[in-house]
Coordinates of C-alpha atoms and ligand atoms in Angstrom, one line a residue:
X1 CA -97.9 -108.2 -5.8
X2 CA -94.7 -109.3 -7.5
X3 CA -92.0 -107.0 -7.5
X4 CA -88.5 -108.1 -9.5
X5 CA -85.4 -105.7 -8.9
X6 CA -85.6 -104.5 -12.2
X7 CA -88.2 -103.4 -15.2
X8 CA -88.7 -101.5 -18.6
X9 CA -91.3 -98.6 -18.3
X10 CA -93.4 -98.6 -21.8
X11 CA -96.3 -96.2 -22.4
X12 CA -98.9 -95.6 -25.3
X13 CA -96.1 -93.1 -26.9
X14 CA -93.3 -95.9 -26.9
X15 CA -96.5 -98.1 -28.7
X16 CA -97.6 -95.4 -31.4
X17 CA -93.8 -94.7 -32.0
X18 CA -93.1 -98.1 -33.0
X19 CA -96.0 -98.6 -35.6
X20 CA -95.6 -95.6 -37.1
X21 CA -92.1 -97.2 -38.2
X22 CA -93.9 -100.3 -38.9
X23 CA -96.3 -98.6 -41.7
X24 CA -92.7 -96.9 -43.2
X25 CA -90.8 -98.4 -45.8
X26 CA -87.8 -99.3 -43.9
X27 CA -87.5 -102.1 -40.6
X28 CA -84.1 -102.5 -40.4
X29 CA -81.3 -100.1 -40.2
X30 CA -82.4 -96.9 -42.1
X31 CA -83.0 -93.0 -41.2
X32 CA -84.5 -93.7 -37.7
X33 CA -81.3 -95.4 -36.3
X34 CA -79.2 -92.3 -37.2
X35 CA -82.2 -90.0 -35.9
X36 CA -82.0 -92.4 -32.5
X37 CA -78.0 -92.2 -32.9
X38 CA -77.9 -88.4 -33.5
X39 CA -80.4 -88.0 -30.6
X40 CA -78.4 -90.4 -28.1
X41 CA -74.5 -88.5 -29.1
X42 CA -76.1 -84.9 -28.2
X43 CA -77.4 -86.2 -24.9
X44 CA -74.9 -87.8 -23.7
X45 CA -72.2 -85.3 -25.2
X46 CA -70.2 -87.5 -28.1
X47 CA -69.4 -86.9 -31.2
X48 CA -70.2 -90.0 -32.6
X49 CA -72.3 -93.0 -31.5
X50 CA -73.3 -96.5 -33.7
X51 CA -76.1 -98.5 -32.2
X52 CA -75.9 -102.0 -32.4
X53 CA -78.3 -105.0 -32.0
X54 CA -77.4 -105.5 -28.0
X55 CA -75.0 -104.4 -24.9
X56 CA -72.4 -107.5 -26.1
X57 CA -72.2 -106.7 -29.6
X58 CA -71.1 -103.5 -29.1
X59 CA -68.3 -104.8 -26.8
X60 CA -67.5 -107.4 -28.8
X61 CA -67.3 -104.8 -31.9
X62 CA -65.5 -102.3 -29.3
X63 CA -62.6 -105.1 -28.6
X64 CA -62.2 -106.0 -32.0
X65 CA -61.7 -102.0 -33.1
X66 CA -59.3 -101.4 -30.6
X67 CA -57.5 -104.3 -31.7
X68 CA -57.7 -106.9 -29.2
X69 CA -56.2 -110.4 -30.8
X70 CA -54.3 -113.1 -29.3
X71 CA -52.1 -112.9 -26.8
X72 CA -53.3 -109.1 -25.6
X73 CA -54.2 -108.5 -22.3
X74 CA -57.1 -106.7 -21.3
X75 CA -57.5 -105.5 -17.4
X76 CA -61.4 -105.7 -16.1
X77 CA -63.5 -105.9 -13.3
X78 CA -64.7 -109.2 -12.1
X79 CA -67.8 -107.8 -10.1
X80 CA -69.9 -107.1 -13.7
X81 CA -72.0 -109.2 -15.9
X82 CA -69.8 -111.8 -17.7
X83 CA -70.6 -109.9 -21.0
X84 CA -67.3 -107.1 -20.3
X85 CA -64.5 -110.1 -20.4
X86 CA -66.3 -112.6 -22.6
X87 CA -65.3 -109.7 -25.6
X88 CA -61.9 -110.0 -24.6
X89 CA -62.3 -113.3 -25.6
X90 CA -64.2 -113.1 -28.2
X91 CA -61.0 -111.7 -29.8
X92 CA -59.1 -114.2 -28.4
X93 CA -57.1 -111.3 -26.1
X94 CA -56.6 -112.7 -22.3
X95 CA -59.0 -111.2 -19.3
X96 CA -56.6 -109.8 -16.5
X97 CA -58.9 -109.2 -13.7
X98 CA -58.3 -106.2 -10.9
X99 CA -59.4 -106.3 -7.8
X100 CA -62.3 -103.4 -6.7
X101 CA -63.2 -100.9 -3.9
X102 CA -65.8 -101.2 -1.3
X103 CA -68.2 -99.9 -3.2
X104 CA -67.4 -102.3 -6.3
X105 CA -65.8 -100.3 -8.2
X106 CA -62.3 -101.2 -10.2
X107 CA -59.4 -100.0 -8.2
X108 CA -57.0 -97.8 -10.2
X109 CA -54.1 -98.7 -7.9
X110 CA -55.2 -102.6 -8.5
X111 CA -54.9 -101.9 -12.2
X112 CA -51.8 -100.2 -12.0
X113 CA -50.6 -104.1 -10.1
X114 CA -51.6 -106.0 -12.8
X115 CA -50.0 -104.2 -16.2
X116 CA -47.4 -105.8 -18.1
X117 CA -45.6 -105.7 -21.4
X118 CA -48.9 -107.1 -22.8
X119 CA -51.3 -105.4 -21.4
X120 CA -53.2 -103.4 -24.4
X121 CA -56.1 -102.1 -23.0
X122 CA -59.0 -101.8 -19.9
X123 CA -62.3 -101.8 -19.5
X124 CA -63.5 -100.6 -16.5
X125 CA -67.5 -100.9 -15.3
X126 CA -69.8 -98.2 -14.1
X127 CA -71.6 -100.5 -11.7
X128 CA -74.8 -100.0 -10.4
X129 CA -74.6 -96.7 -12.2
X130 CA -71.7 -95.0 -10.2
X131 CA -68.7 -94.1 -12.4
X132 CA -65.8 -95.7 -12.1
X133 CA -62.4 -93.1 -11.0
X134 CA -62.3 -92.0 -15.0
X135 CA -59.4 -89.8 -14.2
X136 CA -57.7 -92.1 -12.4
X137 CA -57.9 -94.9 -15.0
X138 CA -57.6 -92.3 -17.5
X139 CA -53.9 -91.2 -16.6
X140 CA -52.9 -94.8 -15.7
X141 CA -53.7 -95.8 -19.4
X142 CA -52.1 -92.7 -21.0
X143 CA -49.1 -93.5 -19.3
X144 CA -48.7 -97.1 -20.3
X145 CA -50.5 -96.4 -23.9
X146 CA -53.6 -98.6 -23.4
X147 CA -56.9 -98.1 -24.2
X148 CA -59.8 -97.4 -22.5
X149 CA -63.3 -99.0 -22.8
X150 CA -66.5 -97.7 -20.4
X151 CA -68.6 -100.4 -19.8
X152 CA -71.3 -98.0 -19.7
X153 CA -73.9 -100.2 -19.6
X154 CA -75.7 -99.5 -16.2
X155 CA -75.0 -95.5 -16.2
X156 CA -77.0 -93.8 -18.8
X157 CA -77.5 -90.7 -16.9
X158 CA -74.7 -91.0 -15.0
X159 CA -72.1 -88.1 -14.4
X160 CA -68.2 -87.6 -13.4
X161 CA -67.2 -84.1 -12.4
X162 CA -68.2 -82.1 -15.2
X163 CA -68.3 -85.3 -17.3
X164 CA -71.7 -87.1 -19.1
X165 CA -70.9 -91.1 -18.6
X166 CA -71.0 -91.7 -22.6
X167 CA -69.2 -88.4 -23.6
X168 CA -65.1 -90.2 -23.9
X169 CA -63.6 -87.4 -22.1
X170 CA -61.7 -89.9 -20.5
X171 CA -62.1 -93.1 -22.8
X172 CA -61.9 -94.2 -26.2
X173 CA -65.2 -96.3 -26.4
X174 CA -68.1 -95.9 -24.1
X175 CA -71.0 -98.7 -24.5
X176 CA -74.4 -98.9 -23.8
X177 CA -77.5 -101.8 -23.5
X178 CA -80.6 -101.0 -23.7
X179 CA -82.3 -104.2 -22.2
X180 CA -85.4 -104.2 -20.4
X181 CA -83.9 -103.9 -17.1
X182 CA -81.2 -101.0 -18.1
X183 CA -82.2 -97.2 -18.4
X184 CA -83.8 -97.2 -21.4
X185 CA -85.0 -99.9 -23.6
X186 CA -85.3 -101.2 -27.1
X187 CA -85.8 -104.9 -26.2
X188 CA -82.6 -105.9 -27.0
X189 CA -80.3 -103.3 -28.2
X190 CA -77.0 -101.5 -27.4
X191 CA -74.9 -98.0 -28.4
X192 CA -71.2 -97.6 -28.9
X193 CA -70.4 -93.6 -28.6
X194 CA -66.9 -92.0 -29.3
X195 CA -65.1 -89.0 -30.4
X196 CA -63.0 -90.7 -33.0
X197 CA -64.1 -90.2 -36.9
X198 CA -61.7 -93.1 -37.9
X199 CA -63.1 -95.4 -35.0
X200 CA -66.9 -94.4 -35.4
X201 CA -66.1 -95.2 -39.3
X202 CA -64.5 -98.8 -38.7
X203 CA -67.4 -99.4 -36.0
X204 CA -70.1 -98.5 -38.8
X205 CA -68.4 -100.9 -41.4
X206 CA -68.2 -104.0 -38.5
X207 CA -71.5 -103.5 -37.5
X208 CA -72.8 -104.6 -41.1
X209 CA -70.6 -107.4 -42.2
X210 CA -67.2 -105.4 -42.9
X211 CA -69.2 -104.5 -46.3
X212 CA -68.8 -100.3 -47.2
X213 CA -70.6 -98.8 -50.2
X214 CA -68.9 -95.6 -50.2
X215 CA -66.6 -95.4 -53.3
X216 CA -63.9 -93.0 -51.5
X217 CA -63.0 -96.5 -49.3
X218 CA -62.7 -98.9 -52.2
X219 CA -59.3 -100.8 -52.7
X220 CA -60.0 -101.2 -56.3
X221 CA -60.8 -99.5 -59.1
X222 CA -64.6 -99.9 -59.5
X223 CA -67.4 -97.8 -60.7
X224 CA -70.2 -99.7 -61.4
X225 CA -73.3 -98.9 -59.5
X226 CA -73.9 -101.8 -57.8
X227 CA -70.4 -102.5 -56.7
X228 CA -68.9 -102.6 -52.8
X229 CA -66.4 -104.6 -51.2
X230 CA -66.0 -106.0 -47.6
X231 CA -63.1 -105.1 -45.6
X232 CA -62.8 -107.1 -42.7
X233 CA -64.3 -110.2 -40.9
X234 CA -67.6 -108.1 -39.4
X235 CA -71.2 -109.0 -38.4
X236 CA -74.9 -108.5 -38.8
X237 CA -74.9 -106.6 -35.4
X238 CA -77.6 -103.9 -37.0
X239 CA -80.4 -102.4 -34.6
X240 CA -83.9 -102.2 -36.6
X241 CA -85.9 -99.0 -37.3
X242 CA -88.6 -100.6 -35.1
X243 CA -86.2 -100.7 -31.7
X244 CA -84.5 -97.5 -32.8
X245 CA -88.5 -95.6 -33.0
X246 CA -89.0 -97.6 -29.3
X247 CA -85.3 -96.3 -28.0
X248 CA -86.6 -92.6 -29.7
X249 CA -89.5 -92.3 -27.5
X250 CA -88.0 -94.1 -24.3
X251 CA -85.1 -91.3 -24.7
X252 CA -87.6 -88.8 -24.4
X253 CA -88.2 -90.0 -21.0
X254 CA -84.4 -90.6 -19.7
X255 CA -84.4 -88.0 -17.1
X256 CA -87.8 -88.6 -16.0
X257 CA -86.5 -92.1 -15.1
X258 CA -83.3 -91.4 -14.0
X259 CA -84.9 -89.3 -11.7
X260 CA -87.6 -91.4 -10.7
X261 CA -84.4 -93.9 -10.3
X262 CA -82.2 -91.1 -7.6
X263 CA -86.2 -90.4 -5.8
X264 CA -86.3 -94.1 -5.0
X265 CA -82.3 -94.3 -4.0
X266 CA -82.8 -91.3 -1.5
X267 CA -85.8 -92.9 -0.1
X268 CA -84.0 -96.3 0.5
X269 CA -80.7 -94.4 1.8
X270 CA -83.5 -92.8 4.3
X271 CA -84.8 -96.0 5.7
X272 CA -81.0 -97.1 5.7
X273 CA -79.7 -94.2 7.8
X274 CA -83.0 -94.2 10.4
X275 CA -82.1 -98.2 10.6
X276 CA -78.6 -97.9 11.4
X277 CA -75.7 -99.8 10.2
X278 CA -76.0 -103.2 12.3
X279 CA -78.0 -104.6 9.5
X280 CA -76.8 -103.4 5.8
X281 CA -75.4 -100.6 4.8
X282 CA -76.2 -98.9 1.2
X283 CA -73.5 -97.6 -1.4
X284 CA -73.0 -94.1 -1.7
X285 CA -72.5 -91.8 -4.2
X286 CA -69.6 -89.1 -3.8
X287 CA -69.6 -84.8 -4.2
X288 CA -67.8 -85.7 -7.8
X289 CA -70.4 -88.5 -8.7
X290 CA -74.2 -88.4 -10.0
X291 CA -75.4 -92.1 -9.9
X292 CA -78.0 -92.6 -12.7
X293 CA -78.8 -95.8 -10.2
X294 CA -79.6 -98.7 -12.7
X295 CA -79.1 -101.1 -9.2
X296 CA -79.9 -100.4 -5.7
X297 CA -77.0 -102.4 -4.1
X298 CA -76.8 -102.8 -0.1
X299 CA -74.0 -104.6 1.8
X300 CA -75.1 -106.7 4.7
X301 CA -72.8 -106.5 7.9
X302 CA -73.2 -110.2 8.2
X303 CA -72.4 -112.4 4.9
X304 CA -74.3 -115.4 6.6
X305 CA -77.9 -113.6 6.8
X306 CA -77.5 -112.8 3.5
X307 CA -79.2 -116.0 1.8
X308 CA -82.0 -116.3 4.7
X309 CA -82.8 -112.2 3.5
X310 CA -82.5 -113.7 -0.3
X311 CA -85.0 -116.7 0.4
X312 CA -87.3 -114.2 2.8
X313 CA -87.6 -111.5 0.1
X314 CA -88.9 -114.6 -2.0
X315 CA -91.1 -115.6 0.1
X316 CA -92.7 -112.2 0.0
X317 CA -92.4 -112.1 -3.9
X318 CA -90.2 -109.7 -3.9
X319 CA -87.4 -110.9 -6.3
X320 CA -84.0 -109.5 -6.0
X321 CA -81.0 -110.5 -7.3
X322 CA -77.1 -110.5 -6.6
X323 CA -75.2 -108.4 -9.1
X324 CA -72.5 -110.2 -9.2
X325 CA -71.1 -113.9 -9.5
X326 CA -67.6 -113.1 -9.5
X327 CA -67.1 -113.5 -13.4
X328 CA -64.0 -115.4 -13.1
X329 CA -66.2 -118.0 -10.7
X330 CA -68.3 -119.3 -13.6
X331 CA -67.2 -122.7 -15.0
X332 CA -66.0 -121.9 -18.5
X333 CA -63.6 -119.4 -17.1
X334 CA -62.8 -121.8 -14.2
X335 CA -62.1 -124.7 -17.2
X336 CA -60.0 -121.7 -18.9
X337 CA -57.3 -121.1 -16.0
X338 CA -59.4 -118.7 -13.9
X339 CA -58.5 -121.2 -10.7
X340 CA -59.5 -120.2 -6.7
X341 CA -59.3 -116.5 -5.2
X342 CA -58.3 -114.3 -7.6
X343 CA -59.8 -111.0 -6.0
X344 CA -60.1 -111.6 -2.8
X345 CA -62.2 -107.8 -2.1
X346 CA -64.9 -108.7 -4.9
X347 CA -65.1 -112.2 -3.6
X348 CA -66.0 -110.5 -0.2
X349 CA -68.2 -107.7 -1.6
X350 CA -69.8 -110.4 -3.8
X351 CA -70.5 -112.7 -0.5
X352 CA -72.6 -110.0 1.2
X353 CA -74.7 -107.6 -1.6
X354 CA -78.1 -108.4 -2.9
X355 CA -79.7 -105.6 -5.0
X356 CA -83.1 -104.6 -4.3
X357 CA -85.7 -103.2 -6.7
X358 CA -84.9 -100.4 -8.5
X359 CA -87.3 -99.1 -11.7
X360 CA -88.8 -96.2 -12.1
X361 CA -91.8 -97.7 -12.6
X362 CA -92.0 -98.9 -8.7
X363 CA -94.6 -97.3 -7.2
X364 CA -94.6 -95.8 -3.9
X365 CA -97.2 -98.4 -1.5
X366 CA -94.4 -101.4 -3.1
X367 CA -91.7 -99.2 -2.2
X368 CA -93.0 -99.2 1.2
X369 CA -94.1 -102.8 1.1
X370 CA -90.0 -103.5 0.4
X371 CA -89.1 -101.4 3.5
X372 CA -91.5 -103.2 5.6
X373 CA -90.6 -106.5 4.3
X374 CA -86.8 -105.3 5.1
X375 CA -87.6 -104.3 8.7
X376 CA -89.5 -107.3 9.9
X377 CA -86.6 -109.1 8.3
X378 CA -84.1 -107.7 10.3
X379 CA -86.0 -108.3 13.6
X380 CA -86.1 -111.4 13.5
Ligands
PLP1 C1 -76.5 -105.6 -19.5 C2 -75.0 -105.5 -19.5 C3 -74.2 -106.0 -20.6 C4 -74.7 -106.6 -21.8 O1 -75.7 -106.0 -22.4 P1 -76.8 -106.8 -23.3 O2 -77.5 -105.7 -24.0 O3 -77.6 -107.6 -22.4 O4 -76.0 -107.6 -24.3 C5 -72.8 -105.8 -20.5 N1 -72.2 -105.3 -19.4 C6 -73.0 -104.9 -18.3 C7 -72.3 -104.3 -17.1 C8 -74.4 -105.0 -18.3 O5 -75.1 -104.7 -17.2

């Protein structure tokens, strides 16, 4: 019985979705991306939202909208996948890291430490599905005219006060991946949502090269029917029909799985509390916060049990994984300046979390196999 920390869910509806789109007449981008777009905005509560082909493109495209070019800094988390500040770079801007809370979160009084007269923008992460303080981060940025990019890529489902994660009531640009492990899948895929006509419109035109069609955009005077003009320096980020028909279906079933997701995360928090705190303690969600759960993070009280638990969960196949590496740790951003401690409360956070499996798909007897794996563990 292998169990990994994180999984896709596909049934016979996700299958019979997808080859009906494969009889059709269109595989790439065509009327089943909007219909998945469309869908996607009125769940999550944006105006608009452009789906691209993964969680990174639409950062990198989200960077490059906003403006982000050389010598603009950009304020981030360190404790996320390296994906949120390589698209700083990606646009040649420069990653200013803030330190985070105990529970891993960006600290909007660490951000507030780190602006200067360059500072253009931040990008704080929703991790492990709990939303970062929006209103907090929010106010800081109005006041200091920067803009504001949700990493949203571990809290479809998520909420903040009376707020969808993916609706930009506090943000300019929220994004979205839909690989296997995340919420919902399309194989590879991601989703940029906003309120702004004039940003969804430049997101649109990146996404496919910088080319438009539509003649109301031209620079020149042109009226043959083949004619169209690219714009800017963009990419062939495009999401197919066929993931757009698997994301359709798999949408279908988001709250199913987010709360299949919260069942298993009260369940853990359970064993957690009847345990007591000696051992590891789980991280909570607030009254203001609905955690759509995409990890199951626990913090163990001793940092030096931590790879013994690691190598012992193994051993039992159960595979977890530590979300994260400090992103500023890896060697291209140590060979790029990123030198020694530069947040020293992620570098502790990162020294004692492992996150254990966490997929809606998890059935109940491995659930309990995890638990008793835990307990034995922590005997010894
Ligand atoms: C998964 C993820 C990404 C990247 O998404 P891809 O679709 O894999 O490119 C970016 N940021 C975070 C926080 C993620 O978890």
């Amino acid at each position: 019985m292998k169990i990994p920390y994180g999984k896709q869910w596909i049934n016979d509806e996700d299958i019979d979705t997808v080859t009906e789109v494969m009889k059709s007449d269109f595989l790439t981008t065509g009327p089943t991306v909007k219909k998945f777009e469309d869908k996607f905005s009125s769940i999550v509560s944006s105006k608009y939202a452009v789906a691209v082909s993964s969680g990174t493109a639409a950062l990198h495209l989200s960077a490059q909208v906003l403006d982000v070019k050389e010598n603009s800094e950009v304020i981030t988390t360190p404790m996320t996948f390296a994906a949120t500040s390589n698209c700083i770079l990606y646009n040649k801007g420069k990653v200013i890291y803030s330190d985070i809370t105990g529970r891993g979160l960006i600290n909007p009084q660490e951000i507030e430490l780190q602006i200067t007269s360059e500072t253009v923008g931040v990008i704080p992460v929703h991790y492990m599905g709990l939303p970062a303080d929006l209103e907090h981060i929010s106010k800081i940025a109005k006041e200091n005219d920067l803009f504001t990019i949700e990493d949203a890529c571990h809290a479809l489902g998520a909420k903040y006060k009376d707020s969808r994660i993916g609706d930009c009531k506090y943000s300019d640009l929220a994004v979205f991946s839909f690989h296997p492990v995340k919420h919902i899948t399309t194989g590879e895929g991601g989703i940029i949502t906003t309120n702004s006509k004039s940003l969804y419109d430049k997101l649109l035109q990146l996404r496919t090269h910088g080319i438009t069609k539509n003649k109301s955009k031209f620079k020149t005077e042109h009226t043959e029917p083949w004619y169209h003009e690219m714009h800017n320096l963009g990419f062939n980020y495009r999401l197919t029909d066929i993931q757009a028909a698997l994301g359709l279906s798999q949408l279908s079933r988001l709250d199913e799985f987010v709360q299949r997701r919260r069942e298993i995360a009260n369940k853990y928090l359970d064993f957690f509390n009847e345990i007591g705190d000696n051992f590891a303690e789980p991280i909570t969600e607030r009254e203001s916060e609905y955690n759509s759960y995409h990890l199951f993070v626990i913090k163990l009280m001793d940092p030096n049990k931590r790879r013994s638990f690691f190598e012992y969960l193994m051993k039992k196949e159960i595979y977890c994984q530590i979300h994260y590496i400090p992103t500023y740790w890896h060697p291209y951003y140590r060979e790029n300046g990123y030198n020694g401690s530069i947040c020293p409360k992620a570098e502790d956070f990162y020294n004692r979390i492992i996150s254990l499996p966490m997929y809606p798909a998890l059935e109940d007897n491995q659930l309990e196999y995890v638990l008793d794996c835990i307990k034995e563990f922590q005997k010894i």
